[in-house]
Amino acid sequence: MSQIRRAIYAGSFDPLTYGHLNIIERGCRLVDELVVAVAHNHSKRNVFSPQERVDMIQATVEERGLRGVRASLFEGLLVDHARSIGAQVLLRGLRSVKDFEYEFQMALTNKELGGDLETVFLVTEGKYAHLASSLIREIAAMGGPVTGMVPPGIESRLVERLRNNRS
Ligand code: ADP
């Protein structure tokens, strides 16, 4: 019996953007199962809790009918989590040379820590190259439009959350 090909796409996803979604849609065609793993960090600068982010990603991938994709939460070292769920591939997205420098360092480190886990990079589609969760949070916090940057369900949650935070 052949082994299931499973990849893990980890990040903070606060919130999920169309850039992330593009990597998820293209990445899931390359494997049997893609796990989108939200890092459980406790930063006060987060807009959404890790569990809220997992729920929003799960709802978005279901809405889009993306088969073989599920969202989950992880804590600790990514390579340990990848091993524990039986993933062979760490999926990452690249926007720019700046991303590359960081991602290159992470890939080398994860190779050292993770043995036979392989990092696979997908280069963003040009129209998403400028999208970053941090910038989207800032725009939304100042009442600006983020339509076209995040899926509609996430946009409404973001607007609602930041409106409540400001009042
Ligand atoms: P951030 O650094 O904004 O917190 P994440 O940790 O959520 O981003 O990102 C997880 C992964 O998604 C990283 O590999 C990152 O390079 C990639 N990524 C983020 N935004 C985009 C985008 N617009 N296009 C392609 N890949 C992206």
PDB file of N, CA and C in Angstrom, residues 67-146:
ATOM      1  N   ARG A  67     -10.864  19.893  -1.372  1.00  0.00           N
ATOM      2  CA  ARG A  67     -10.817  18.546  -0.786  1.00  0.00           C
ATOM      3  C   ARG A  67      -9.421  18.235  -0.268  1.00  0.00           C
ATOM      4  N   GLY A  68      -9.394  17.495   0.819  1.00  0.00           N
ATOM      5  CA  GLY A  68      -8.092  17.077   1.363  1.00  0.00           C
ATOM      6  C   GLY A  68      -7.382  18.172   2.124  1.00  0.00           C
ATOM      7  N   VAL A  69      -8.100  19.249   2.464  1.00  0.00           N
ATOM      8  CA  VAL A  69      -7.472  20.328   3.244  1.00  0.00           C
ATOM      9  C   VAL A  69      -8.173  20.420   4.586  1.00  0.00           C
ATOM     10  N   ARG A  70      -7.401  20.504   5.662  1.00  0.00           N
ATOM     11  CA  ARG A  70      -8.013  20.750   6.979  1.00  0.00           C
ATOM     12  C   ARG A  70      -7.127  21.692   7.781  1.00  0.00           C
ATOM     13  N   ALA A  71      -7.769  22.399   8.695  1.00  0.00           N
ATOM     14  CA  ALA A  71      -7.029  23.358   9.518  1.00  0.00           C
ATOM     15  C   ALA A  71      -6.844  22.779  10.905  1.00  0.00           C
ATOM     16  N   SER A  72      -5.702  23.100  11.511  1.00  0.00           N
ATOM     17  CA  SER A  72      -5.460  22.621  12.877  1.00  0.00           C
ATOM     18  C   SER A  72      -4.561  23.611  13.604  1.00  0.00           C
ATOM     19  N   LEU A  73      -4.410  23.335  14.885  1.00  0.00           N
ATOM     20  CA  LEU A  73      -3.629  24.201  15.764  1.00  0.00           C
ATOM     21  C   LEU A  73      -2.361  23.458  16.157  1.00  0.00           C
ATOM     22  N   PHE A  74      -1.229  24.170  16.275  1.00  0.00           N
ATOM     23  CA  PHE A  74      -0.077  23.454  16.821  1.00  0.00           C
ATOM     24  C   PHE A  74       0.722  24.353  17.739  1.00  0.00           C
ATOM     25  N   GLU A  75       1.403  23.709  18.641  1.00  0.00           N
ATOM     26  CA  GLU A  75       2.248  24.411  19.607  1.00  0.00           C
ATOM     27  C   GLU A  75       3.609  23.742  19.556  1.00  0.00           C
ATOM     28  N   GLY A  76       4.662  24.507  19.811  1.00  0.00           N
ATOM     29  CA  GLY A  76       5.989  23.892  19.856  1.00  0.00           C
ATOM     30  C   GLY A  76       6.662  23.890  18.500  1.00  0.00           C
ATOM     31  N   LEU A  77       7.620  22.992  18.343  1.00  0.00           N
ATOM     32  CA  LEU A  77       8.415  22.954  17.110  1.00  0.00           C
ATOM     33  C   LEU A  77       7.599  22.400  15.945  1.00  0.00           C
ATOM     34  N   LEU A  78       7.663  23.120  14.825  1.00  0.00           N
ATOM     35  CA  LEU A  78       6.922  22.688  13.639  1.00  0.00           C
ATOM     36  C   LEU A  78       7.350  21.285  13.197  1.00  0.00           C
ATOM     37  N   VAL A  79       8.651  21.011  13.241  1.00  0.00           N
ATOM     38  CA  VAL A  79       9.115  19.690  12.762  1.00  0.00           C
ATOM     39  C   VAL A  79       8.558  18.562  13.636  1.00  0.00           C
ATOM     40  N   ASP A  80       8.409  18.819  14.936  1.00  0.00           N
ATOM     41  CA  ASP A  80       7.845  17.790  15.829  1.00  0.00           C
ATOM     42  C   ASP A  80       6.390  17.547  15.474  1.00  0.00           C
ATOM     43  N   HIS A  81       5.674  18.670  15.232  1.00  0.00           N
ATOM     44  CA  HIS A  81       4.255  18.542  14.893  1.00  0.00           C
ATOM     45  C   HIS A  81       4.097  17.819  13.543  1.00  0.00           C
ATOM     46  N   ALA A  82       4.933  18.203  12.586  1.00  0.00           N
ATOM     47  CA  ALA A  82       4.864  17.575  11.259  1.00  0.00           C
ATOM     48  C   ALA A  82       5.062  16.062  11.397  1.00  0.00           C
ATOM     49  N   ARG A  83       6.035  15.683  12.195  1.00  0.00           N
ATOM     50  CA  ARG A  83       6.306  14.255  12.402  1.00  0.00           C
ATOM     51  C   ARG A  83       5.107  13.571  13.059  1.00  0.00           C
ATOM     52  N   SER A  84       4.537  14.256  14.056  1.00  0.00           N
ATOM     53  CA  SER A  84       3.454  13.606  14.813  1.00  0.00           C
ATOM     54  C   SER A  84       2.203  13.383  13.954  1.00  0.00           C
ATOM     55  N   ILE A  85       2.013  14.205  12.920  1.00  0.00           N
ATOM     56  CA  ILE A  85       0.829  13.972  12.068  1.00  0.00           C
ATOM     57  C   ILE A  85       1.201  13.218  10.781  1.00  0.00           C
ATOM     58  N   GLY A  86       2.451  12.806  10.687  1.00  0.00           N
ATOM     59  CA  GLY A  86       2.869  12.008   9.532  1.00  0.00           C
ATOM     60  C   GLY A  86       3.017  12.802   8.247  1.00  0.00           C
ATOM     61  N   ALA A  87       3.407  14.088   8.364  1.00  0.00           N
ATOM     62  CA  ALA A  87       3.644  14.895   7.149  1.00  0.00           C
ATOM     63  C   ALA A  87       5.080  14.693   6.674  1.00  0.00           C
ATOM     64  N   GLN A  88       5.237  14.697   5.363  1.00  0.00           N
ATOM     65  CA  GLN A  88       6.585  14.570   4.791  1.00  0.00           C
ATOM     66  C   GLN A  88       7.075  15.899   4.228  1.00  0.00           C
ATOM     67  N   VAL A  89       6.130  16.836   4.041  1.00  0.00           N
ATOM     68  CA  VAL A  89       6.461  18.082   3.329  1.00  0.00           C
ATOM     69  C   VAL A  89       6.042  19.300   4.151  1.00  0.00           C
ATOM     70  N   LEU A  90       6.936  20.285   4.209  1.00  0.00           N
ATOM     71  CA  LEU A  90       6.595  21.590   4.793  1.00  0.00           C
ATOM     72  C   LEU A  90       6.370  22.531   3.616  1.00  0.00           C
ATOM     73  N   LEU A  91       5.146  23.002   3.480  1.00  0.00           N
ATOM     74  CA  LEU A  91       4.819  23.898   2.359  1.00  0.00           C
ATOM     75  C   LEU A  91       4.987  25.342   2.815  1.00  0.00           C
ATOM     76  N   ARG A  92       5.625  26.157   1.983  1.00  0.00           N
ATOM     77  CA  ARG A  92       5.788  27.580   2.297  1.00  0.00           C
ATOM     78  C   ARG A  92       5.493  28.394   1.053  1.00  0.00           C
ATOM     79  N   GLY A  93       5.122  29.648   1.257  1.00  0.00           N
ATOM     80  CA  GLY A  93       4.879  30.547   0.127  1.00  0.00           C
ATOM     81  C   GLY A  93       5.971  31.607   0.074  1.00  0.00           C
ATOM     82  N   LEU A  94       6.305  32.030  -1.129  1.00  0.00           N
ATOM     83  CA  LEU A  94       7.331  33.068  -1.294  1.00  0.00           C
ATOM     84  C   LEU A  94       6.753  34.263  -2.035  1.00  0.00           C
ATOM     85  N   ARG A  95       6.889  35.436  -1.421  1.00  0.00           N
ATOM     86  CA  ARG A  95       6.418  36.661  -2.053  1.00  0.00           C
ATOM     87  C   ARG A  95       7.534  37.454  -2.699  1.00  0.00           C
ATOM     88  N   SER A  96       8.714  37.394  -2.105  1.00  0.00           N
ATOM     89  CA  SER A  96       9.772  38.326  -2.502  1.00  0.00           C
ATOM     90  C   SER A  96      11.135  37.799  -2.064  1.00  0.00           C
ATOM     91  N   VAL A  97      12.162  38.546  -2.464  1.00  0.00           N
ATOM     92  CA  VAL A  97      13.525  38.199  -2.049  1.00  0.00           C
ATOM     93  C   VAL A  97      13.641  38.315  -0.534  1.00  0.00           C
ATOM     94  N   LYS A  98      12.902  39.258   0.031  1.00  0.00           N
ATOM     95  CA  LYS A  98      12.932  39.439   1.489  1.00  0.00           C
ATOM     96  C   LYS A  98      12.388  38.175   2.177  1.00  0.00           C
ATOM     97  N   ASP A  99      11.266  37.657   1.671  1.00  0.00           N
ATOM     98  CA  ASP A  99      10.733  36.389   2.199  1.00  0.00           C
ATOM     99  C   ASP A  99      11.776  35.302   2.042  1.00  0.00           C
ATOM    100  N   PHE A 100      12.423  35.301   0.878  1.00  0.00           N
ATOM    101  CA  PHE A 100      13.353  34.211   0.579  1.00  0.00           C
ATOM    102  C   PHE A 100      14.451  34.109   1.626  1.00  0.00           C
ATOM    103  N   GLU A 101      14.990  35.264   2.033  1.00  0.00           N
ATOM    104  CA  GLU A 101      16.099  35.239   3.003  1.00  0.00           C
ATOM    105  C   GLU A 101      15.679  34.544   4.290  1.00  0.00           C
ATOM    106  N   TYR A 102      14.499  34.903   4.788  1.00  0.00           N
ATOM    107  CA  TYR A 102      13.990  34.298   6.015  1.00  0.00           C
ATOM    108  C   TYR A 102      13.646  32.819   5.789  1.00  0.00           C
ATOM    109  N   GLU A 103      12.956  32.564   4.678  1.00  0.00           N
ATOM    110  CA  GLU A 103      12.509  31.197   4.397  1.00  0.00           C
ATOM    111  C   GLU A 103      13.683  30.248   4.162  1.00  0.00           C
ATOM    112  N   PHE A 104      14.731  30.776   3.544  1.00  0.00           N
ATOM    113  CA  PHE A 104      15.935  29.978   3.279  1.00  0.00           C
ATOM    114  C   PHE A 104      16.549  29.529   4.606  1.00  0.00           C
ATOM    115  N   GLN A 105      16.642  30.484   5.529  1.00  0.00           N
ATOM    116  CA  GLN A 105      17.202  30.178   6.850  1.00  0.00           C
ATOM    117  C   GLN A 105      16.329  29.144   7.581  1.00  0.00           C
ATOM    118  N   MET A 106      14.999  29.346   7.504  1.00  0.00           N
ATOM    119  CA  MET A 106      14.072  28.415   8.160  1.00  0.00           C
ATOM    120  C   MET A 106      14.167  27.017   7.543  1.00  0.00           C
ATOM    121  N   ALA A 107      14.270  26.987   6.207  1.00  0.00           N
ATOM    122  CA  ALA A 107      14.319  25.685   5.527  1.00  0.00           C
ATOM    123  C   ALA A 107      15.581  24.923   5.932  1.00  0.00           C
ATOM    124  N   LEU A 108      16.708  25.639   6.009  1.00  0.00           N
ATOM    125  CA  LEU A 108      17.957  24.978   6.406  1.00  0.00           C
ATOM    126  C   LEU A 108      17.875  24.490   7.845  1.00  0.00           C
ATOM    127  N   THR A 109      17.269  25.323   8.701  1.00  0.00           N
ATOM    128  CA  THR A 109      17.137  24.948  10.115  1.00  0.00           C
ATOM    129  C   THR A 109      16.213  23.748  10.264  1.00  0.00           C
ATOM    130  N   ASN A 110      15.083  23.801   9.564  1.00  0.00           N
ATOM    131  CA  ASN A 110      14.144  22.681   9.665  1.00  0.00           C
ATOM    132  C   ASN A 110      14.727  21.405   9.079  1.00  0.00           C
ATOM    133  N   LYS A 111      15.600  21.557   8.106  1.00  0.00           N
ATOM    134  CA  LYS A 111      16.258  20.371   7.526  1.00  0.00           C
ATOM    135  C   LYS A 111      17.157  19.735   8.590  1.00  0.00           C
ATOM    136  N   GLU A 112      17.854  20.604   9.308  1.00  0.00           N
ATOM    137  CA  GLU A 112      18.752  20.095  10.348  1.00  0.00           C
ATOM    138  C   GLU A 112      17.946  19.427  11.479  1.00  0.00           C
ATOM    139  N   LEU A 113      16.816  20.060  11.839  1.00  0.00           N
ATOM    140  CA  LEU A 113      16.003  19.529  12.939  1.00  0.00           C
ATOM    141  C   LEU A 113      15.103  18.387  12.497  1.00  0.00           C
ATOM    142  N   GLY A 114      14.686  18.455  11.238  1.00  0.00           N
ATOM    143  CA  GLY A 114      13.579  17.590  10.814  1.00  0.00           C
ATOM    144  C   GLY A 114      13.953  16.406   9.957  1.00  0.00           C
ATOM    145  N   GLY A 115      15.262  16.177   9.737  1.00  0.00           N
ATOM    146  CA  GLY A 115      15.687  14.988   8.979  1.00  0.00           C
ATOM    147  C   GLY A 115      15.104  14.930   7.593  1.00  0.00           C
ATOM    148  N   ASP A 116      14.239  13.956   7.343  1.00  0.00           N
ATOM    149  CA  ASP A 116      13.784  13.766   5.964  1.00  0.00           C
ATOM    150  C   ASP A 116      12.568  14.604   5.574  1.00  0.00           C
ATOM    151  N   LEU A 117      12.156  15.531   6.438  1.00  0.00           N
ATOM    152  CA  LEU A 117      11.093  16.464   6.045  1.00  0.00           C
ATOM    153  C   LEU A 117      11.635  17.400   4.958  1.00  0.00           C
ATOM    154  N   GLU A 118      10.856  17.596   3.906  1.00  0.00           N
ATOM    155  CA  GLU A 118      11.321  18.473   2.829  1.00  0.00           C
ATOM    156  C   GLU A 118      10.496  19.751   2.781  1.00  0.00           C
ATOM    157  N   THR A 119      11.170  20.896   2.674  1.00  0.00           N
ATOM    158  CA  THR A 119      10.455  22.163   2.487  1.00  0.00           C
ATOM    159  C   THR A 119      10.219  22.374   0.994  1.00  0.00           C
ATOM    160  N   VAL A 120       8.976  22.665   0.650  1.00  0.00           N
ATOM    161  CA  VAL A 120       8.633  22.939  -0.748  1.00  0.00           C
ATOM    162  C   VAL A 120       8.072  24.357  -0.812  1.00  0.00           C
ATOM    163  N   PHE A 121       8.616  25.159  -1.725  1.00  0.00           N
ATOM    164  CA  PHE A 121       8.166  26.545  -1.874  1.00  0.00           C
ATOM    165  C   PHE A 121       7.285  26.710  -3.096  1.00  0.00           C
ATOM    166  N   LEU A 122       6.208  27.450  -2.929  1.00  0.00           N
ATOM    167  CA  LEU A 122       5.428  27.882  -4.084  1.00  0.00           C
ATOM    168  C   LEU A 122       5.572  29.394  -4.171  1.00  0.00           C
ATOM    169  N   VAL A 123       5.890  29.867  -5.357  1.00  0.00           N
ATOM    170  CA  VAL A 123       6.020  31.312  -5.557  1.00  0.00           C
ATOM    171  C   VAL A 123       4.625  31.888  -5.753  1.00  0.00           C
ATOM    172  N   THR A 124       4.350  32.978  -5.051  1.00  0.00           N
ATOM    173  CA  THR A 124       3.024  33.586  -5.116  1.00  0.00           C
ATOM    174  C   THR A 124       2.676  34.006  -6.548  1.00  0.00           C
ATOM    175  N   GLU A 125       1.385  34.101  -6.820  1.00  0.00           N
ATOM    176  CA  GLU A 125       0.999  34.712  -8.086  1.00  0.00           C
ATOM    177  C   GLU A 125       1.157  36.214  -7.899  1.00  0.00           C
ATOM    178  N   GLY A 126       1.648  36.883  -8.937  1.00  0.00           N
ATOM    179  CA  GLY A 126       1.996  38.303  -8.844  1.00  0.00           C
ATOM    180  C   GLY A 126       0.953  39.175  -8.160  1.00  0.00           C
ATOM    181  N   LYS A 127      -0.310  38.904  -8.437  1.00  0.00           N
ATOM    182  CA  LYS A 127      -1.366  39.781  -7.899  1.00  0.00           C
ATOM    183  C   LYS A 127      -1.511  39.671  -6.390  1.00  0.00           C
ATOM    184  N   TYR A 128      -0.849  38.673  -5.784  1.00  0.00           N
ATOM    185  CA  TYR A 128      -0.944  38.519  -4.337  1.00  0.00           C
ATOM    186  C   TYR A 128       0.360  38.886  -3.622  1.00  0.00           C
ATOM    187  N   ALA A 129       1.345  39.308  -4.392  1.00  0.00           N
ATOM    188  CA  ALA A 129       2.700  39.467  -3.836  1.00  0.00           C
ATOM    189  C   ALA A 129       2.779  40.534  -2.745  1.00  0.00           C
ATOM    190  N   HIS A 130       1.860  41.480  -2.761  1.00  0.00           N
ATOM    191  CA  HIS A 130       1.911  42.564  -1.771  1.00  0.00           C
ATOM    192  C   HIS A 130       1.103  42.252  -0.519  1.00  0.00           C
ATOM    193  N   LEU A 131       0.370  41.140  -0.520  1.00  0.00           N
ATOM    194  CA  LEU A 131      -0.545  40.866   0.596  1.00  0.00           C
ATOM    195  C   LEU A 131       0.178  40.306   1.815  1.00  0.00           C
ATOM    196  N   ALA A 132      -0.018  40.966   2.939  1.00  0.00           N
ATOM    197  CA  ALA A 132       0.561  40.504   4.211  1.00  0.00           C
ATOM    198  C   ALA A 132      -0.489  40.720   5.293  1.00  0.00           C
ATOM    199  N   SER A 133      -0.644  39.739   6.176  1.00  0.00           N
ATOM    200  CA  SER A 133      -1.651  39.840   7.241  1.00  0.00           C
ATOM    201  C   SER A 133      -1.448  41.104   8.072  1.00  0.00           C
ATOM    202  N   SER A 134      -0.181  41.435   8.353  1.00  0.00           N
ATOM    203  CA  SER A 134       0.098  42.587   9.228  1.00  0.00           C
ATOM    204  C   SER A 134      -0.438  43.881   8.608  1.00  0.00           C
ATOM    205  N   LEU A 135      -0.235  44.044   7.308  1.00  0.00           N
ATOM    206  CA  LEU A 135      -0.701  45.250   6.614  1.00  0.00           C
ATOM    207  C   LEU A 135      -2.228  45.290   6.574  1.00  0.00           C
ATOM    208  N   ILE A 136      -2.816  44.146   6.344  1.00  0.00           N
ATOM    209  CA  ILE A 136      -4.281  44.057   6.276  1.00  0.00           C
ATOM    210  C   ILE A 136      -4.898  44.400   7.637  1.00  0.00           C
ATOM    211  N   ARG A 137      -4.260  43.949   8.707  1.00  0.00           N
ATOM    212  CA  ARG A 137      -4.749  44.298  10.059  1.00  0.00           C
ATOM    213  C   ARG A 137      -4.702  45.811  10.263  1.00  0.00           C
ATOM    214  N   GLU A 138      -3.608  46.424   9.800  1.00  0.00           N
ATOM    215  CA  GLU A 138      -3.458  47.883   9.969  1.00  0.00           C
ATOM    216  C   GLU A 138      -4.506  48.649   9.181  1.00  0.00           C
ATOM    217  N   ILE A 139      -4.716  48.227   7.930  1.00  0.00           N
ATOM    218  CA  ILE A 139      -5.703  48.920   7.081  1.00  0.00           C
ATOM    219  C   ILE A 139      -7.080  48.814   7.729  1.00  0.00           C
ATOM    220  N   ALA A 140      -7.441  47.587   8.131  1.00  0.00           N
ATOM    221  CA  ALA A 140      -8.771  47.376   8.720  1.00  0.00           C
ATOM    222  C   ALA A 140      -8.911  48.138  10.034  1.00  0.00           C
ATOM    223  N   ALA A 141      -7.841  48.204  10.811  1.00  0.00           N
ATOM    224  CA  ALA A 141      -7.914  48.908  12.103  1.00  0.00           C
ATOM    225  C   ALA A 141      -8.167  50.397  11.905  1.00  0.00           C
ATOM    226  N   MET A 142      -7.737  50.922  10.750  1.00  0.00           N
ATOM    227  CA  MET A 142      -7.958  52.348  10.481  1.00  0.00           C
ATOM    228  C   MET A 142      -9.225  52.573   9.658  1.00  0.00           C
ATOM    229  N   GLY A 143     -10.019  51.526   9.540  1.00  0.00           N
ATOM    230  CA  GLY A 143     -11.308  51.663   8.857  1.00  0.00           C
ATOM    231  C   GLY A 143     -11.214  51.593   7.341  1.00  0.00           C
ATOM    232  N   GLY A 144     -10.067  51.188   6.814  1.00  0.00           N
ATOM    233  CA  GLY A 144      -9.900  51.114   5.352  1.00  0.00           C
ATOM    234  C   GLY A 144     -10.476  49.823   4.792  1.00  0.00           C
ATOM    235  N   PRO A 145     -10.673  49.774   3.451  1.00  0.00           N
ATOM    236  CA  PRO A 145     -11.279  48.594   2.836  1.00  0.00           C
ATOM    237  C   PRO A 145     -10.246  47.480   2.600  1.00  0.00           C
ATOM    238  N   VAL A 146     -10.612  46.253   2.929  1.00  0.00           N
ATOM    239  CA  VAL A 146      -9.711  45.128   2.664  1.00  0.00           C
ATOM    240  C   VAL A 146     -10.361  44.131   1.694  1.00  0.00           C
TER     241      VAL A 146
END
